Short mmCIF file of C-alpha atoms and ligand atoms in Angstrom, two decimals:
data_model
loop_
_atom_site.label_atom_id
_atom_site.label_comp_id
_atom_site.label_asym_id
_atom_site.label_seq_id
_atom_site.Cartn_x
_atom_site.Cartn_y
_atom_site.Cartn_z
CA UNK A 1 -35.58 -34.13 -31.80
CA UNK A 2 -34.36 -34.10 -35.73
CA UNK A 3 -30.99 -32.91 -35.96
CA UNK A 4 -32.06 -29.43 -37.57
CA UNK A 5 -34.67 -28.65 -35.23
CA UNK A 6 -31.25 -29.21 -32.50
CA UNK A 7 -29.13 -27.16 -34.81
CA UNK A 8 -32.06 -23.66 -34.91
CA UNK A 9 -32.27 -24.06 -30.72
CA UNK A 10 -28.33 -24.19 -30.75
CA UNK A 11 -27.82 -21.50 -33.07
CA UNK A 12 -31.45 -19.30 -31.67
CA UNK A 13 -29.84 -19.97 -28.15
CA UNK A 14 -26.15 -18.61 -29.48
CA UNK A 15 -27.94 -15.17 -31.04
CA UNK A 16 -30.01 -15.01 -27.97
CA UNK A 17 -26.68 -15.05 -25.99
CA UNK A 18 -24.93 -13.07 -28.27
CA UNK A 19 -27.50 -10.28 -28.25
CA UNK A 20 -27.79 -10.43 -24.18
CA UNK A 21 -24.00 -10.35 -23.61
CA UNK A 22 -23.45 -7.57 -26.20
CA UNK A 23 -25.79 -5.27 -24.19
CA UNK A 24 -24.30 -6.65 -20.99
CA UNK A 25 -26.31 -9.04 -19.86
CA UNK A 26 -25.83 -12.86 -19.27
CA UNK A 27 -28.47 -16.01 -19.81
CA UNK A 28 -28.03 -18.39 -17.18
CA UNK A 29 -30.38 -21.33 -15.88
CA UNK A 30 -32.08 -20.84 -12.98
CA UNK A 31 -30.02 -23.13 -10.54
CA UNK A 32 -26.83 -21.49 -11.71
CA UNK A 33 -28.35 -18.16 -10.61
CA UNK A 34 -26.72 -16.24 -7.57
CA UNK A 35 -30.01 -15.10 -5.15
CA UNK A 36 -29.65 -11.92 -2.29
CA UNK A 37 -29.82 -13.30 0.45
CA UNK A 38 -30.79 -10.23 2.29
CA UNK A 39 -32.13 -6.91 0.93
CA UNK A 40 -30.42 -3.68 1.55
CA UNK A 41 -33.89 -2.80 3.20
CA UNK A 42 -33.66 -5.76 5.54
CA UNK A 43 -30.12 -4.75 6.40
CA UNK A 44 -30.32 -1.39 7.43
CA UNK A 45 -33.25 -2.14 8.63
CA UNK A 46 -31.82 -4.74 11.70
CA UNK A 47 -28.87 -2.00 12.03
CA UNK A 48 -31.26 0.44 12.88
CA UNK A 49 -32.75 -1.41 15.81
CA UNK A 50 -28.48 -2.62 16.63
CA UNK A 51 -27.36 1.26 17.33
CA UNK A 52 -31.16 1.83 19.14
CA UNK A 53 -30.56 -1.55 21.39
CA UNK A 54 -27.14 -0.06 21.88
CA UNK A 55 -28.38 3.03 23.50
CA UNK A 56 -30.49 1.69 26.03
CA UNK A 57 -27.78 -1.38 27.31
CA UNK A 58 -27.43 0.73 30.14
CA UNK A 59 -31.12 1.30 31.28
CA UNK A 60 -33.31 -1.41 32.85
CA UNK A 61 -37.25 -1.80 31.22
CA UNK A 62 -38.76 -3.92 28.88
CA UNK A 63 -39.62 -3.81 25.22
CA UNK A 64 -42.58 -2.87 23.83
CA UNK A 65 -43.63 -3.05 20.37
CA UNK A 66 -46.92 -1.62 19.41
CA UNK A 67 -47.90 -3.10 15.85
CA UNK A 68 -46.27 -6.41 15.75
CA UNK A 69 -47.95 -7.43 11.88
CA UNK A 70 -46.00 -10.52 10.63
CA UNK A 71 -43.21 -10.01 12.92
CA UNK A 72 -40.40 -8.29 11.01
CA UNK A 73 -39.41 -6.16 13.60
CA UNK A 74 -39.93 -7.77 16.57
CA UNK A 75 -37.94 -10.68 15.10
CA UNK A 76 -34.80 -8.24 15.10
CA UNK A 77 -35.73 -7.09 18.91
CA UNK A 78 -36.22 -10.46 20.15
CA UNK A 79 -32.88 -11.24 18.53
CA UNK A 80 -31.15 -8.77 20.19
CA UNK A 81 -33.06 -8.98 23.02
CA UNK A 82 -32.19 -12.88 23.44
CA UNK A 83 -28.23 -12.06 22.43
CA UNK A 84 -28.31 -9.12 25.16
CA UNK A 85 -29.42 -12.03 27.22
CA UNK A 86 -30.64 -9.34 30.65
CA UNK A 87 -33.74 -10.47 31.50
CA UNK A 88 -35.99 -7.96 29.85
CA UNK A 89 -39.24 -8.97 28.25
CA UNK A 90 -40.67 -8.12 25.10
CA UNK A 91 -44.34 -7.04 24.53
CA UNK A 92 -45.83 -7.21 21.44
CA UNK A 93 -49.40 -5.65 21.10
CA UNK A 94 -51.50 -6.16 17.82
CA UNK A 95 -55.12 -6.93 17.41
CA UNK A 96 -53.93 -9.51 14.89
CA UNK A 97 -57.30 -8.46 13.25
CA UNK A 98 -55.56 -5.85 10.74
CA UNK A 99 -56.62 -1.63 11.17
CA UNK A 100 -59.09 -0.42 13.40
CA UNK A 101 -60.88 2.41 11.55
CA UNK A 102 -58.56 5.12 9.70
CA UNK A 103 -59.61 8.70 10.56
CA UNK A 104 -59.84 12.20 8.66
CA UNK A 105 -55.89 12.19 9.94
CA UNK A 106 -54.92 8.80 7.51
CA UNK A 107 -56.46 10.57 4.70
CA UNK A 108 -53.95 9.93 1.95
CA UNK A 109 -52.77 8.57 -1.60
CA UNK A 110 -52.37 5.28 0.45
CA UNK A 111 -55.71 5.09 1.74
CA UNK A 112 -55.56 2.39 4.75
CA UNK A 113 -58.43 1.13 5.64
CA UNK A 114 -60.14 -0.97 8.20
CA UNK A 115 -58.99 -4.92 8.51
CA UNK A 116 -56.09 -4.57 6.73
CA UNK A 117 -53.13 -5.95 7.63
CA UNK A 118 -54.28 -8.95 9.65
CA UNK A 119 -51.79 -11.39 11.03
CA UNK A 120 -51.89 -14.29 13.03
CA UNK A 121 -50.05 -14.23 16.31
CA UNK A 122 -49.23 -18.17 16.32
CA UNK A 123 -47.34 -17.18 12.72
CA UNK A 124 -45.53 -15.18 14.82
CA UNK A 125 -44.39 -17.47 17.49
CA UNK A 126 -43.88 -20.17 15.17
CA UNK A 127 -41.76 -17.44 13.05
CA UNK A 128 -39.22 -16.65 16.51
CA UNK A 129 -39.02 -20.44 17.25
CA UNK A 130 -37.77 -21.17 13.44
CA UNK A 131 -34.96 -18.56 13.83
CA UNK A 132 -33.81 -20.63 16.79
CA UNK A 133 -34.32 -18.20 19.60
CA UNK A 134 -35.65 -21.36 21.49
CA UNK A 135 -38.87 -22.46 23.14
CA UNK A 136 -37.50 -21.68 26.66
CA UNK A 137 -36.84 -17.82 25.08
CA UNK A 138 -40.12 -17.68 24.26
CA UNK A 139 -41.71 -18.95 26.69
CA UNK A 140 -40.17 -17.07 29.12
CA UNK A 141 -39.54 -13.61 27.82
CA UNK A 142 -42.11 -13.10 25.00
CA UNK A 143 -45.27 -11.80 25.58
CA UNK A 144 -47.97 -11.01 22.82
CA UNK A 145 -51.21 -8.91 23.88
CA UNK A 146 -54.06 -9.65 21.53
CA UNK A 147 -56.71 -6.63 20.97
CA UNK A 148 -57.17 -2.94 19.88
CA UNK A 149 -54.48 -0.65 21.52
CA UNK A 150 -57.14 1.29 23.59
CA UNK A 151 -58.40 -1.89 24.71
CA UNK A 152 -54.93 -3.48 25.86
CA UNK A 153 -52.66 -0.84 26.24
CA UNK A 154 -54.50 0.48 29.69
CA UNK A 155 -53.76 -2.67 30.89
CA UNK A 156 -49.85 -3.14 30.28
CA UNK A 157 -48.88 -5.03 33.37
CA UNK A 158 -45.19 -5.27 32.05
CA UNK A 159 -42.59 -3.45 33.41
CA UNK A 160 -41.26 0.20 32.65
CA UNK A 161 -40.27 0.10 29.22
CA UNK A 162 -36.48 1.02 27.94
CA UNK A 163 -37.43 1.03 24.34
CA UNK A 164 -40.87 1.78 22.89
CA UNK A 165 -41.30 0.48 18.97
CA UNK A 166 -44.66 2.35 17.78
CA UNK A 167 -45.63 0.71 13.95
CA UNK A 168 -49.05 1.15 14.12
CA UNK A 169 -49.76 3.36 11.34
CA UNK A 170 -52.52 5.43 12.00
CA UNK A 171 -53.30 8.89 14.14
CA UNK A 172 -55.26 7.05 16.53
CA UNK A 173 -53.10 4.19 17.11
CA UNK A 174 -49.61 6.76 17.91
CA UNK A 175 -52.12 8.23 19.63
CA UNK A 176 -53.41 5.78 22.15
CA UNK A 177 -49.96 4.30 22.27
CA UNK A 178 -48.23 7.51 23.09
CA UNK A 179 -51.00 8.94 25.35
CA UNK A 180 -51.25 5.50 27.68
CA UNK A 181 -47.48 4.57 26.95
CA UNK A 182 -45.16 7.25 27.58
CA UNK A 183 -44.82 7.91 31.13
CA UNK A 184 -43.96 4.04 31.46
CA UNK A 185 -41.13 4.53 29.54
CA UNK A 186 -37.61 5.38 31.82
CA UNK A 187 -35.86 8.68 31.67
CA UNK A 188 -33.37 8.04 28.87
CA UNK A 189 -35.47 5.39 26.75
CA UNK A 190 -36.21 5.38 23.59
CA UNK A 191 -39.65 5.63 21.49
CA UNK A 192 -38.79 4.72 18.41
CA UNK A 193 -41.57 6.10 15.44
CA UNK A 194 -41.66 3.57 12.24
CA UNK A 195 -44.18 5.85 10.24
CA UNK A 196 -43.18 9.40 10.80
CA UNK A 197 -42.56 11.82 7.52
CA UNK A 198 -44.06 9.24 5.74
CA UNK A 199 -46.30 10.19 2.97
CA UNK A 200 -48.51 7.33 3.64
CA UNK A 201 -49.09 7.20 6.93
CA UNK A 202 -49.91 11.44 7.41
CA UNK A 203 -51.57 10.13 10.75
CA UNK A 204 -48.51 9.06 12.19
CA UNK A 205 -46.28 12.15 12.09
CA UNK A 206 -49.62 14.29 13.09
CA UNK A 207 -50.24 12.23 16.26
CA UNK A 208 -46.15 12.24 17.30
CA UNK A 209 -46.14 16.37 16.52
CA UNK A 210 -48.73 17.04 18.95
CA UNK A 211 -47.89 14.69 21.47
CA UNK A 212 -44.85 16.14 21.74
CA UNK A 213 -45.41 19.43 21.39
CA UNK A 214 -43.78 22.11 24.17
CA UNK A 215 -42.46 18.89 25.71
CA UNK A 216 -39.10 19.86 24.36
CA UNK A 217 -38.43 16.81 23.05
CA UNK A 218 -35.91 16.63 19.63
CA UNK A 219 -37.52 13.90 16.98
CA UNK A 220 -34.23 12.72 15.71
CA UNK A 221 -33.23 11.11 12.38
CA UNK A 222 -31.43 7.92 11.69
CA UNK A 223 -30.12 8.43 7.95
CA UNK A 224 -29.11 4.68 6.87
CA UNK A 225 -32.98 3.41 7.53
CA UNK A 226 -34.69 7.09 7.30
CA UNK A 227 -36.68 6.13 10.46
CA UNK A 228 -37.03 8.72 13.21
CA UNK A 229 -37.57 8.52 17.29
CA UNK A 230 -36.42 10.54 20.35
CA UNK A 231 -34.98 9.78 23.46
CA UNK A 232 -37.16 10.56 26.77
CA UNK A 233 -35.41 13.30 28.63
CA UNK A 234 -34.04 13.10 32.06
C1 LIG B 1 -47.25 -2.08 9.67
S1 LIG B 1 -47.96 -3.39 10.54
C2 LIG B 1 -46.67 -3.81 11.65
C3 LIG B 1 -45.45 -4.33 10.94
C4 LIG B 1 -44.49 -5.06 11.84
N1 LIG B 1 -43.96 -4.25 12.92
C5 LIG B 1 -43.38 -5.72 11.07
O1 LIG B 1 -42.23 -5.25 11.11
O2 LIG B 1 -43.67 -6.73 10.39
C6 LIG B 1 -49.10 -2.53 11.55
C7 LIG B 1 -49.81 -3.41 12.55
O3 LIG B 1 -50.42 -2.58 13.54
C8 LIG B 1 -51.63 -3.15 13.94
N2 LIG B 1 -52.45 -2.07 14.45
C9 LIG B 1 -52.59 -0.81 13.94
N3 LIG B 1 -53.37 -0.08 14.73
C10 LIG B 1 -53.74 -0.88 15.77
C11 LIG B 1 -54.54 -0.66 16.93
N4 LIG B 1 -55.12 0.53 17.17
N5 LIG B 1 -54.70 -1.69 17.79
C12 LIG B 1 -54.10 -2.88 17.56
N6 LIG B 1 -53.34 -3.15 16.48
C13 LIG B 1 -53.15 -2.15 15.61
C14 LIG B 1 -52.18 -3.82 12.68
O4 LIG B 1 -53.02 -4.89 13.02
C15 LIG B 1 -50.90 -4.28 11.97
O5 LIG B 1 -50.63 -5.61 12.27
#
């Protein structure tokens, strides 16, 4: 490189740093830069399922998660699950074939639609045994239940269930869930709703409102993550 075309970078680079820091702003390379390692999202996200896991360290059941998708939050469960260290087992139920068909209920700026969200349930296992919950955990206490919830869910073989994690999106999947699920789940336990007041999901917060309607039952609201659920009376 001639020495002037060295001297314009130096001095472009300089105004280009200039200009940046005046308005607050800093140039750095790449390598130098400082990444998140976790997202505030992420965060109160696993705190959300800490204080729920907290709640139910006195009941005996299962977990059961109902729309296990890449595995976000049944990685936190099985975490907490494997640090609990009691013996339950976790469930996960997905078709790992995306949506079944949305009805009239979905109907929304979002517009899901059939076959999305597919996932594969060996990315999933392989995903718990990177984050070193160990082969023996999985083996022992993870089970994953392949097919459409009104296929599998009639067929839940687990135990009673202590904490109920519904993120299937759609009417008919709260539906089905809630409908075949509930009485399984001990007096006390929690059913924990991932899409309700959601403008995306309208399905969701339909299917929950009528399910429990004149049961009594208060939906309640945990403000850090904005998710809901309710507690199964005594
Ligand atoms: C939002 S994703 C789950 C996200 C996941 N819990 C996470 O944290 O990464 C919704 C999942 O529910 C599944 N699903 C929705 N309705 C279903 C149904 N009726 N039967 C089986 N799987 C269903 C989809 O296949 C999809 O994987």
């Amino acid at each position: 490189m001639t020495t002037l075309l060295k001297k314009i970078r130096a001095r472009a680079g300089n105004g280009i740093q200039t200009v940046l820091s005046s308005a607050g702003w800093e140039l750095r390379r790449r390598s130098e830069r400082h990444t998140t390692p976790m997202t505030l999202e992420a965060l109160s996200g696993f705190l959300y399922f800490v204080r729920r896991f907290a709640e139910i360290r006195l009941l005996q059941g299962d977990i059961v998660e109902c729309g296990v998708g890449r595995g976000k939050s049944f990685l936190c469960l099985a975490f907490l699950a494997a640090e609990e260290n009691a013996g339950r087992m976790l469930w996960g139920f997905d078709s790992f074939a995306g949506f079944p068909d949305p009805t009239p209920e979905d109907k929304s700026p979002r517009n899901p639609q059939q076959g999305e969200k597919i996932s594969k349930k060996e990315d999933v296992v392989w995903m718990l045994r990177d984050a070193h919950l160990g082969d023996d955990f999985v083996k022992n206490y993870v089970r994953f239940v392949p097919g459409f919830f009104n296929d599998t869910l009639p067929h839940y073989t687990g135990n009673n269930i202590a904490l109920l994690h519904i993120d299937g999106d759609l009417y008919r999947s709260y539906k089905d869930t809630l409908d075949t699920l509930y009485s399984r789940v001990v007096p006390g336990g929690l059913i924990l709703f991932d899409e309700y007041n959601t403008v995306q999901f309208p399905g969701a917060t339909k299917a929950v409102n009528e399910f429990f309607s004149g049961k009594g039952v208060e939906i309640k609201h945990d403000r850090l993550s904005e998710k809901y659920y309710c507690v199964k009376p005594q």
